[in-house]
PDB file of C-alpha atoms in Angstrom:
ATOM      1  CA  MET A  29     -13.082  -9.564  11.698  1.00 42.00           C
ATOM      2  CA  GLY A  30     -16.146 -11.778  11.612  1.00 45.00           C
ATOM      3  CA  HIS A  31     -18.683  -9.037  12.425  1.00 47.00           C
ATOM      4  CA  PRO A  32     -22.049 -10.017  10.830  1.00 46.00           C
ATOM      5  CA  GLU A  33     -22.567  -6.625   9.157  1.00 65.00           C
ATOM      6  CA  GLN A  34     -19.032  -6.203   7.856  1.00 77.00           C
ATOM      7  CA  ARG A  35     -18.115  -5.591   4.206  1.00 86.00           C
ATOM      8  CA  ALA A  36     -14.605  -6.320   2.995  1.00 89.00           C
ATOM      9  CA  GLU A  37     -12.884  -5.015  -0.143  1.00 90.00           C
ATOM     10  CA  GLY A  38      -9.599  -5.947  -1.748  1.00 91.00           C
ATOM     11  CA  VAL A  39      -8.235  -8.563  -4.078  1.00 91.00           C
ATOM     12  CA  GLY A  40      -7.370 -12.221  -3.581  1.00 90.00           C
ATOM     13  CA  PRO A  41      -6.434 -12.908   0.039  1.00 91.00           C
ATOM     14  CA  PHE A  42      -5.748  -9.232   0.742  1.00 94.00           C
ATOM     15  CA  VAL A  43      -8.284  -7.049   2.530  1.00 93.00           C
ATOM     16  CA  THR A  44      -7.595  -3.354   1.972  1.00 94.00           C
ATOM     17  CA  ARG A  45     -10.820  -1.769   3.238  1.00 94.00           C
ATOM     18  CA  LEU A  46     -13.402  -2.837   5.806  1.00 92.00           C
ATOM     19  CA  THR A  47     -16.761  -1.208   6.529  1.00 91.00           C
ATOM     20  CA  TRP A  48     -18.918  -2.234   9.469  1.00 89.00           C
ATOM     21  CA  ARG A  49     -21.933  -1.012  11.413  1.00 88.00           C
ATOM     22  CA  LEU A  50     -21.289   0.197  14.930  1.00 86.00           C
ATOM     23  CA  PRO A  51     -23.360  -1.183  17.813  1.00 83.00           C
ATOM     24  CA  GLY A  52     -24.751   2.269  18.618  1.00 79.00           C
ATOM     25  CA  GLY A  53     -25.484   3.105  14.984  1.00 83.00           C
ATOM     26  CA  GLY A  54     -23.366   4.576  12.251  1.00 87.00           C
ATOM     27  CA  LEU A  55     -20.506   3.149  10.241  1.00 90.00           C
ATOM     28  CA  ALA A  56     -16.762   2.671  10.715  1.00 89.00           C
ATOM     29  CA  VAL A  57     -14.390   2.405   7.751  1.00 91.00           C
ATOM     30  CA  TRP A  58     -10.868   1.025   8.049  1.00 93.00           C
ATOM     31  CA  GLU A  59      -8.425   1.380   5.144  1.00 94.00           C
ATOM     32  CA  SER A  60      -5.041  -0.273   5.198  1.00 95.00           C
ATOM     33  CA  ARG A  61      -2.778   2.625   4.203  1.00 96.00           C
ATOM     34  CA  PRO A  62      -4.344   5.424   6.306  1.00 95.00           C
ATOM     35  CA  ALA A  63      -4.397   3.102   9.311  1.00 94.00           C
ATOM     36  CA  ARG A  64      -0.732   2.120   9.055  1.00 93.00           C
ATOM     37  CA  ARG A  65       0.581   5.514   7.921  1.00 94.00           C
ATOM     38  CA  ARG A  66      -1.584   7.979   9.812  1.00 94.00           C
ATOM     39  CA  GLY A  67      -3.112   5.798  12.520  1.00 94.00           C
ATOM     40  CA  THR A  68      -6.697   6.642  11.575  1.00 94.00           C
ATOM     41  CA  LEU A  69     -10.009   5.075  10.676  1.00 92.00           C
ATOM     42  CA  VAL A  70     -13.171   6.920   9.654  1.00 93.00           C
ATOM     43  CA  VAL A  71     -16.357   6.911  11.742  1.00 92.00           C
ATOM     44  CA  ARG A  72     -19.634   8.194  10.324  1.00 88.00           C
ATOM     45  CA  PRO A  73     -22.315   8.638  13.002  1.00 86.00           C
ATOM     46  CA  SER A  74     -25.874   7.641  12.181  1.00 81.00           C
ATOM     47  CA  GLY A  75     -27.533  10.355  10.086  1.00 76.00           C
ATOM     48  CA  ALA A  76     -24.290  12.200   9.340  1.00 79.00           C
ATOM     49  CA  ALA A  77     -23.440  13.022   5.720  1.00 76.00           C
ATOM     50  CA  GLU A  78     -19.692  12.564   6.143  1.00 84.00           C
ATOM     51  CA  GLY A  79     -17.367  10.617   8.390  1.00 86.00           C
ATOM     52  CA  ARG A  80     -14.667  11.952  10.692  1.00 91.00           C
ATOM     53  CA  PRO A  81     -11.217  10.469  11.201  1.00 91.00           C
ATOM     54  CA  VAL A  82     -10.568   8.864  14.573  1.00 91.00           C
ATOM     55  CA  ARG A  83      -6.911   8.571  15.567  1.00 93.00           C
ATOM     56  CA  ALA A  84      -5.157   5.870  17.538  1.00 93.00           C
ATOM     57  CA  ASP A  85      -3.717   6.618  20.966  1.00 93.00           C
ATOM     58  CA  ALA A  86      -0.626   8.741  21.588  1.00 95.00           C
ATOM     59  CA  VAL A  87       1.711   5.725  21.812  1.00 96.00           C
ATOM     60  CA  ALA A  88       0.787   4.481  18.354  1.00 95.00           C
ATOM     61  CA  ILE A  89       0.886   7.957  16.835  1.00 96.00           C
ATOM     62  CA  GLY A  90       4.339   8.575  18.311  1.00 96.00           C
ATOM     63  CA  ARG A  91       5.629   5.315  16.871  1.00 96.00           C
ATOM     64  CA  LEU A  92       4.254   6.050  13.418  1.00 96.00           C
ATOM     65  CA  ARG A  93       5.731   9.546  13.339  1.00 97.00           C
ATOM     66  CA  THR A  94       9.184   8.401  14.416  1.00 97.00           C
ATOM     67  CA  LEU A  95       9.309   5.421  12.066  1.00 97.00           C
ATOM     68  CA  ASN A  96       8.011   7.495   9.163  1.00 97.00           C
ATOM     69  CA  VAL A  97      10.728  10.132   9.619  1.00 97.00           C
ATOM     70  CA  VAL A  98      13.482   7.510   9.854  1.00 98.00           C
ATOM     71  CA  ALA A  99      12.289   5.524   6.812  1.00 98.00           C
ATOM     72  CA  ALA A 100      11.649   8.584   4.649  1.00 98.00           C
ATOM     73  CA  THR A 101      14.984  10.185   5.531  1.00 98.00           C
ATOM     74  CA  ALA A 102      16.824   6.933   4.812  1.00 98.00           C
ATOM     75  CA  PHE A 103      15.287   6.736   1.328  1.00 98.00           C
ATOM     76  CA  VAL A 104      16.064  10.398   0.624  1.00 98.00           C
ATOM     77  CA  ILE A 105      19.741   9.910   1.541  1.00 98.00           C
ATOM     78  CA  GLY A 106      20.001   6.479  -0.085  1.00 98.00           C
ATOM     79  CA  GLY A 107      18.509   7.776  -3.320  1.00 97.00           C
ATOM     80  CA  ALA A 108      20.840  10.776  -3.306  1.00 97.00           C
ATOM     81  CA  LEU A 109      23.888   8.538  -2.854  1.00 97.00           C
ATOM     82  CA  PHE A 110      22.767   6.186  -5.634  1.00 96.00           C
ATOM     83  CA  ALA A 111      22.296   9.178  -7.908  1.00 96.00           C
ATOM     84  CA  ALA A 112      25.766  10.440  -6.989  1.00 95.00           C
ATOM     85  CA  GLY A 113      27.285   7.018  -7.676  1.00 94.00           C
ATOM     86  CA  ALA A 114      25.635   6.892 -11.101  1.00 94.00           C
ATOM     87  CA  ALA A 115      26.783  10.421 -11.918  1.00 94.00           C
ATOM     88  CA  VAL A 116      30.358   9.560 -10.950  1.00 93.00           C
ATOM     89  CA  ALA A 117      30.252   6.372 -13.035  1.00 90.00           C
ATOM     90  CA  GLN A 118      28.865   8.207 -16.055  1.00 90.00           C
ATOM     91  CA  SER A 119      31.385  11.051 -15.858  1.00 88.00           C
ATOM     92  CA  GLY A 120      34.345   8.732 -15.291  1.00 82.00           C
ATOM     93  CA  SER A 121      35.693  11.076 -12.620  1.00 78.00           C
ATOM     94  CA  ALA A 122      36.435   8.209 -10.196  1.00 76.00           C
ATOM     95  CA  ASP A 123      37.568   4.596 -10.455  1.00 80.00           C
ATOM     96  CA  ALA A 124      35.272   1.588 -10.086  1.00 83.00           C
ATOM     97  CA  VAL A 125      36.009   1.090  -6.373  1.00 88.00           C
ATOM     98  CA  GLU A 126      35.091   4.670  -5.487  1.00 90.00           C
ATOM     99  CA  SER A 127      31.865   4.438  -7.443  1.00 89.00           C
ATOM    100  CA  ALA A 128      31.043   1.086  -5.817  1.00 91.00           C
ATOM    101  CA  SER A 129      31.709   2.602  -2.390  1.00 94.00           C
ATOM    102  CA  ILE A 130      29.187   5.380  -3.013  1.00 95.00           C
ATOM    103  CA  TYR A 131      26.602   2.839  -4.162  1.00 95.00           C
ATOM    104  CA  PHE A 132      27.299   0.650  -1.127  1.00 96.00           C
ATOM    105  CA  ALA A 133      26.763   3.573   1.271  1.00 96.00           C
ATOM    106  CA  GLY A 134      23.485   4.319  -0.479  1.00 96.00           C
ATOM    107  CA  GLY A 135      22.526   0.663  -0.195  1.00 96.00           C
ATOM    108  CA  LEU A 136      22.940   0.775   3.580  1.00 97.00           C
ATOM    109  CA  PHE A 137      20.421   3.618   3.745  1.00 97.00           C
ATOM    110  CA  PHE A 138      18.046   1.674   1.480  1.00 98.00           C
ATOM    111  CA  ASN A 139      18.395  -1.331   3.843  1.00 98.00           C
ATOM    112  CA  THR A 140      17.533   0.922   6.771  1.00 98.00           C
ATOM    113  CA  GLY A 141      14.548   2.456   4.988  1.00 98.00           C
ATOM    114  CA  GLY A 142      13.254  -0.962   3.958  1.00 97.00           C
ATOM    115  CA  TYR A 143      13.456  -2.468   7.450  1.00 98.00           C
ATOM    116  CA  VAL A 144      11.976   0.575   9.171  1.00 98.00           C
ATOM    117  CA  SER A 145       9.112   0.529   6.647  1.00 97.00           C
ATOM    118  CA  LEU A 146       8.468  -3.065   7.705  1.00 98.00           C
ATOM    119  CA  LEU A 147       8.572  -2.032  11.369  1.00 97.00           C
ATOM    120  CA  GLN A 148       6.011   0.647  10.579  1.00 97.00           C
ATOM    121  CA  VAL A 149       3.634  -2.034   9.294  1.00 97.00           C
ATOM    122  CA  ILE A 150       4.329  -4.471  12.126  1.00 97.00           C
ATOM    123  CA  ASN A 151       3.722  -1.863  14.836  1.00 96.00           C
ATOM    124  CA  ALA A 152       0.846   0.028  13.213  1.00 95.00           C
ATOM    125  CA  PRO A 153      -2.392   0.162  15.250  1.00 94.00           C
ATOM    126  CA  ARG A 154      -4.943  -2.489  14.347  1.00 91.00           C
ATOM    127  CA  HIS A 155      -8.724  -2.384  14.103  1.00 85.00           C
ATOM    128  CA  ALA A 156     -10.884  -4.334  16.531  1.00 75.00           C
ATOM    129  CA  GLY A 157     -13.906  -6.020  14.951  1.00 67.00           C
ATOM    130  CA  GLY A 158     -17.067  -4.041  15.601  1.00 69.00           C
ATOM    131  CA  GLY A 159     -15.305  -1.197  17.445  1.00 78.00           C
ATOM    132  CA  ASP A 160     -14.709   2.437  16.551  1.00 82.00           C
ATOM    133  CA  ARG A 161     -11.089   2.656  17.676  1.00 86.00           C
ATOM    134  CA  LEU A 162      -7.715   1.375  16.559  1.00 91.00           C
ATOM    135  CA  THR A 163      -5.827  -0.591  19.187  1.00 92.00           C
ATOM    136  CA  THR A 164      -2.119  -0.421  19.980  1.00 92.00           C
ATOM    137  CA  ARG A 165      -0.156  -3.623  20.439  1.00 92.00           C
ATOM    138  CA  ARG A 166       3.160  -4.208  22.152  1.00 95.00           C
ATOM    139  CA  TRP A 167       6.276  -3.292  20.198  1.00 96.00           C
ATOM    140  CA  ARG A 168       7.644  -6.012  17.911  1.00 97.00           C
ATOM    141  CA  TRP A 169      10.822  -6.242  15.824  1.00 97.00           C
ATOM    142  CA  TRP A 170       9.443  -8.905  13.500  1.00 97.00           C
ATOM    143  CA  SER A 171       6.221 -10.607  12.434  1.00 96.00           C
ATOM    144  CA  TYR A 172       5.113 -13.001   9.717  1.00 97.00           C
ATOM    145  CA  GLU A 173       1.814 -11.888   8.168  1.00 96.00           C
ATOM    146  CA  PRO A 174       1.786 -12.842   4.466  1.00 96.00           C
ATOM    147  CA  MET A 175      -2.002 -12.488   4.255  1.00 95.00           C
ATOM    148  CA  ARG A 176      -1.726  -8.726   4.864  1.00 95.00           C
ATOM    149  CA  VAL A 177      -1.060  -6.630   1.757  1.00 96.00           C
ATOM    150  CA  ASP A 178       0.765  -3.930   3.744  1.00 97.00           C
ATOM    151  CA  TRP A 179       3.117  -6.517   5.249  1.00 98.00           C
ATOM    152  CA  MET A 180       3.803  -8.134   1.880  1.00 98.00           C
ATOM    153  CA  CYS A 181       4.427  -4.724   0.294  1.00 98.00           C
ATOM    154  CA  ALA A 182       6.938  -3.714   2.973  1.00 98.00           C
ATOM    155  CA  PHE A 183       8.540  -7.173   3.184  1.00 98.00           C
ATOM    156  CA  THR A 184       9.208  -7.452  -0.557  1.00 98.00           C
ATOM    157  CA  LEU A 185      10.682  -3.944  -0.512  1.00 98.00           C
ATOM    158  CA  PHE A 186      13.002  -4.885   2.373  1.00 98.00           C
ATOM    159  CA  ALA A 187      13.915  -8.174   0.665  1.00 98.00           C
ATOM    160  CA  GLY A 188      14.757  -6.202  -2.465  1.00 97.00           C
ATOM    161  CA  THR A 189      17.137  -3.952  -0.532  1.00 97.00           C
ATOM    162  CA  LEU A 190      18.882  -7.037   0.903  1.00 97.00           C
ATOM    163  CA  VAL A 191      19.329  -8.555  -2.563  1.00 97.00           C
ATOM    164  CA  PHE A 192      20.729  -5.232  -3.762  1.00 94.00           C
ATOM    165  CA  ALA A 193      23.205  -5.471  -0.876  1.00 95.00           C
ATOM    166  CA  VAL A 194      24.513  -8.748  -2.343  1.00 94.00           C
ATOM    167  CA  ASN A 195      24.877  -7.064  -5.728  1.00 92.00           C
ATOM    168  CA  LEU A 196      26.706  -4.084  -4.182  1.00 93.00           C
ATOM    169  CA  LEU A 197      29.083  -6.259  -2.167  1.00 93.00           C
ATOM    170  CA  ASP A 198      29.921  -8.419  -5.170  1.00 93.00           C
ATOM    171  CA  SER A 199      30.651  -5.299  -7.224  1.00 91.00           C
ATOM    172  CA  PHE A 200      33.853  -4.861  -5.164  1.00 92.00           C
ATOM    173  CA  LEU A 201      35.223  -8.175  -6.470  1.00 89.00           C
ATOM    174  CA  ARG A 202      37.938  -7.875  -9.082  1.00 88.00           C
ATOM    175  CA  GLY A 203      39.276 -10.269 -11.716  1.00 88.00           C
ATOM    176  CA  LEU A 204      35.884 -11.855 -12.397  1.00 90.00           C
ATOM    177  CA  SER A 205      35.062 -13.497 -15.699  1.00 92.00           C
ATOM    178  CA  VAL A 206      32.104 -12.209 -17.729  1.00 94.00           C
ATOM    179  CA  GLN A 207      30.021 -15.167 -16.569  1.00 94.00           C
ATOM    180  CA  GLN A 208      30.896 -14.468 -12.932  1.00 94.00           C
ATOM    181  CA  VAL A 209      30.022 -10.776 -13.293  1.00 93.00           C
ATOM    182  CA  ASN A 210      26.613 -11.632 -14.716  1.00 94.00           C
ATOM    183  CA  ARG A 211      25.969 -14.261 -12.057  1.00 95.00           C
ATOM    184  CA  LEU A 212      27.277 -12.416  -8.973  1.00 94.00           C
ATOM    185  CA  VAL A 213      26.594  -8.766  -9.814  1.00 94.00           C
ATOM    186  CA  TRP A 214      23.998  -8.550 -12.562  1.00 95.00           C
ATOM    187  CA  ALA A 215      21.630 -11.353 -11.495  1.00 96.00           C
ATOM    188  CA  PRO A 216      21.100 -10.041  -7.916  1.00 96.00           C
ATOM    189  CA  ASP A 217      20.546  -6.587  -9.397  1.00 95.00           C
ATOM    190  CA  VAL A 218      17.714  -7.892 -11.583  1.00 97.00           C
ATOM    191  CA  VAL A 219      16.175  -9.901  -8.713  1.00 97.00           C
ATOM    192  CA  GLY A 220      16.234  -6.809  -6.495  1.00 97.00           C
ATOM    193  CA  CYS A 221      14.522  -4.777  -9.228  1.00 97.00           C
ATOM    194  CA  VAL A 222      11.813  -7.434  -9.602  1.00 98.00           C
ATOM    195  CA  LEU A 223      11.166  -7.352  -5.845  1.00 98.00           C
ATOM    196  CA  PHE A 224      10.921  -3.552  -5.916  1.00 98.00           C
ATOM    197  CA  LEU A 225       8.404  -3.775  -8.772  1.00 98.00           C
ATOM    198  CA  VAL A 226       6.338  -6.378  -6.880  1.00 98.00           C
ATOM    199  CA  SER A 227       6.362  -4.131  -3.801  1.00 98.00           C
ATOM    200  CA  GLY A 228       5.168  -1.182  -5.876  1.00 97.00           C
ATOM    201  CA  HIS A 229       2.390  -3.273  -7.426  1.00 97.00           C
ATOM    202  CA  LEU A 230       1.226  -4.322  -3.956  1.00 97.00           C
ATOM    203  CA  GLY A 231       1.313  -0.671  -2.938  1.00 97.00           C
ATOM    204  CA  PHE A 232      -1.149   0.109  -5.734  1.00 97.00           C
ATOM    205  CA  VAL A 233      -3.297  -2.884  -4.706  1.00 96.00           C
ATOM    206  CA  GLU A 234      -3.435  -1.499  -1.178  1.00 96.00           C
ATOM    207  CA  ILE A 235      -4.276   2.074  -2.084  1.00 96.00           C
ATOM    208  CA  CYS A 236      -6.629   1.287  -5.017  1.00 95.00           C
ATOM    209  CA  HIS A 237      -8.298  -1.739  -3.357  1.00 92.00           C
ATOM    210  CA  GLY A 238      -7.341  -4.087  -6.161  1.00 87.00           C
ATOM    211  CA  ARG A 239      -8.600  -1.940  -9.040  1.00 90.00           C
ATOM    212  CA  PRO A 240      -6.621   0.328 -11.391  1.00 91.00           C
ATOM    213  CA  CYS A 241      -6.884   3.912 -10.206  1.00 94.00           C
ATOM    214  CA  VAL A 242      -5.376   7.363 -10.614  1.00 95.00           C
ATOM    215  CA  ARG A 243      -5.746   9.618  -7.584  1.00 94.00           C
ATOM    216  CA  PRO A 244      -3.933  12.899  -8.203  1.00 93.00           C
ATOM    217  CA  ARG A 245      -5.239  14.369  -4.924  1.00 93.00           C
ATOM    218  CA  SER A 246      -3.935  11.475  -2.839  1.00 95.00           C
ATOM    219  CA  LEU A 247      -0.451  11.918  -1.350  1.00 97.00           C
ATOM    220  CA  GLY A 248      -0.192   8.182  -0.736  1.00 96.00           C
ATOM    221  CA  TRP A 249      -0.948   7.455  -4.392  1.00 97.00           C
ATOM    222  CA  TRP A 250       1.786   9.835  -5.531  1.00 98.00           C
ATOM    223  CA  ILE A 251       4.323   8.234  -3.188  1.00 98.00           C
ATOM    224  CA  VAL A 252       3.541   4.773  -4.555  1.00 98.00           C
ATOM    225  CA  ALA A 253       3.542   6.021  -8.158  1.00 98.00           C
ATOM    226  CA  VAL A 254       6.888   7.853  -7.887  1.00 98.00           C
ATOM    227  CA  ASN A 255       8.491   4.863  -6.159  1.00 98.00           C
ATOM    228  CA  GLN A 256       7.164   2.540  -8.855  1.00 98.00           C
ATOM    229  CA  LEU A 257       8.553   4.799 -11.568  1.00 98.00           C
ATOM    230  CA  GLY A 258      11.909   4.598  -9.795  1.00 97.00           C
ATOM    231  CA  SER A 259      11.656   0.798  -9.739  1.00 98.00           C
ATOM    232  CA  VAL A 260      10.924   0.712 -13.480  1.00 98.00           C
ATOM    233  CA  LEU A 261      13.947   2.908 -14.170  1.00 98.00           C
ATOM    234  CA  PHE A 262      16.113   0.677 -11.962  1.00 97.00           C
ATOM    235  CA  MET A 263      14.973  -2.320 -14.011  1.00 98.00           C
ATOM    236  CA  VAL A 264      15.807  -0.537 -17.279  1.00 98.00           C
ATOM    237  CA  SER A 265      19.234   0.229 -15.832  1.00 97.00           C
ATOM    238  CA  ALA A 266      19.756  -3.390 -14.756  1.00 97.00           C
ATOM    239  CA  LEU A 267      18.858  -4.773 -18.173  1.00 97.00           C
ATOM    240  CA  ALA A 268      21.230  -2.316 -19.845  1.00 96.00           C
ATOM    241  CA  ALA A 269      24.006  -3.376 -17.457  1.00 95.00           C
ATOM    242  CA  PHE A 270      24.134  -6.966 -18.700  1.00 96.00           C
ATOM    243  CA  THR A 271      27.657  -7.856 -19.837  1.00 94.00           C
ATOM    244  CA  ARG A 272      27.772  -9.378 -23.311  1.00 94.00           C
ATOM    245  CA  PRO A 273      29.735 -12.666 -23.167  1.00 93.00           C
ATOM    246  CA  ALA A 274      31.085 -12.192 -26.697  1.00 90.00           C
ATOM    247  CA  THR A 275      32.603  -8.741 -26.147  1.00 89.00           C
ATOM    248  CA  GLY A 276      32.795  -8.207 -22.373  1.00 88.00           C
ATOM    249  CA  ASP A 277      30.970  -4.873 -22.795  1.00 91.00           C
ATOM    250  CA  LEU A 278      27.730  -3.721 -21.190  1.00 93.00           C
ATOM    251  CA  VAL A 279      24.622  -3.666 -23.365  1.00 95.00           C
ATOM    252  CA  ASN A 280      24.525   0.121 -22.864  1.00 95.00           C
ATOM    253  CA  ALA A 281      26.579   1.750 -20.110  1.00 92.00           C
ATOM    254  CA  GLY A 282      24.949   5.148 -20.639  1.00 94.00           C
ATOM    255  CA  ILE A 283      21.422   3.808 -20.175  1.00 96.00           C
ATOM    256  CA  ALA A 284      22.579   1.808 -17.150  1.00 95.00           C
ATOM    257  CA  ASN A 285      24.015   4.894 -15.443  1.00 94.00           C
ATOM    258  CA  TRP A 286      21.231   7.294 -16.383  1.00 96.00           C
ATOM    259  CA  GLY A 287      18.565   4.746 -15.455  1.00 96.00           C
ATOM    260  CA  THR A 288      20.120   4.321 -12.010  1.00 96.00           C
ATOM    261  CA  LEU A 289      20.480   8.086 -11.554  1.00 97.00           C
ATOM    262  CA  SER A 290      16.901   8.931 -12.529  1.00 97.00           C
ATOM    263  CA  GLY A 291      15.464   5.976 -10.590  1.00 97.00           C
ATOM    264  CA  ALA A 292      17.411   7.011  -7.498  1.00 97.00           C
ATOM    265  CA  VAL A 293      16.086  10.575  -7.805  1.00 98.00           C
ATOM    266  CA  CYS A 294      12.551   9.135  -7.847  1.00 98.00           C
ATOM    267  CA  PHE A 295      13.174   7.345  -4.545  1.00 98.00           C
ATOM    268  CA  SER A 296      14.571  10.528  -3.003  1.00 98.00           C
ATOM    269  CA  VAL A 297      11.544  12.516  -4.169  1.00 98.00           C
ATOM    270  CA  ALA A 298       9.182   9.840  -2.833  1.00 98.00           C
ATOM    271  CA  GLY A 299      11.051  10.001   0.486  1.00 98.00           C
ATOM    272  CA  VAL A 300      10.475  13.757   0.658  1.00 98.00           C
ATOM    273  CA  LEU A 301       6.777  13.211  -0.066  1.00 97.00           C
ATOM    274  CA  GLN A 302       6.645  10.481   2.576  1.00 97.00           C
ATOM    275  CA  LEU A 303       7.786  12.963   5.218  1.00 96.00           C
ATOM    276  CA  ARG A 304       4.438  14.671   4.711  1.00 95.00           C
ATOM    277  CA  GLU A 305       2.393  11.445   5.055  1.00 94.00           C
ATOM    278  CA  HIS A 306       2.413  11.380   8.835  1.00 89.00           C
ATOM    279  CA  PRO A 307      -0.241  11.275  11.586  1.00 86.00           C
TER     280      PRO A 307
END
């Protein structure tokens, strides 16, 4: 940061791509997602037509691989359990407690995936101004970096999983009035969906550098897009799950269940794709 021949791209306070001239000639290009997911930046020597990726050291690469596998696997399992819970609820083959238990187990995996995704950002290798290498910092369990788009994306996702946990815990309560159901179960569900949508939007900001884009050849773009589709379907499900005060019935139980099921499948698919986005 602060190099006199540096060019920054992004939107608002978020920098998603940096390009700078190297002291010995040539250019270095840092992009947020490849750096935090694959541990790479691109170096183009003077006179060369194309750049070559330069990887971080073995410590950073090992961290990224491990965290990526844990986070992706957690989302695959969590999505599968959410889909199973929705299928059980739609079929009526189990009572409300059994269905809530399946959802709660899935929520624990979503919590794990959200936190490990945040750890992946916190412990990703960083660029050093003017250099041609990414540097590895000491391991951290937490950081506060709201001016980084990758941190905000991962943090809002993790916060969304925690709000969903409140919704899932409250769903075990029995004997609630309609107003209590909407306040304790439905409202946290909607807040969690909003946070997931914000996280997905920030994911697009990061990968598209603040401009609308469609990148069918980019694995990272597909992961963000599939996750965002899942978040939209979760929101549709949440809106359909509102309990009408006049009748005590859901707006549309079928849409609520099918929205949850299809949204959960999207997160599982994105988790499978994420397993391939590794150093």
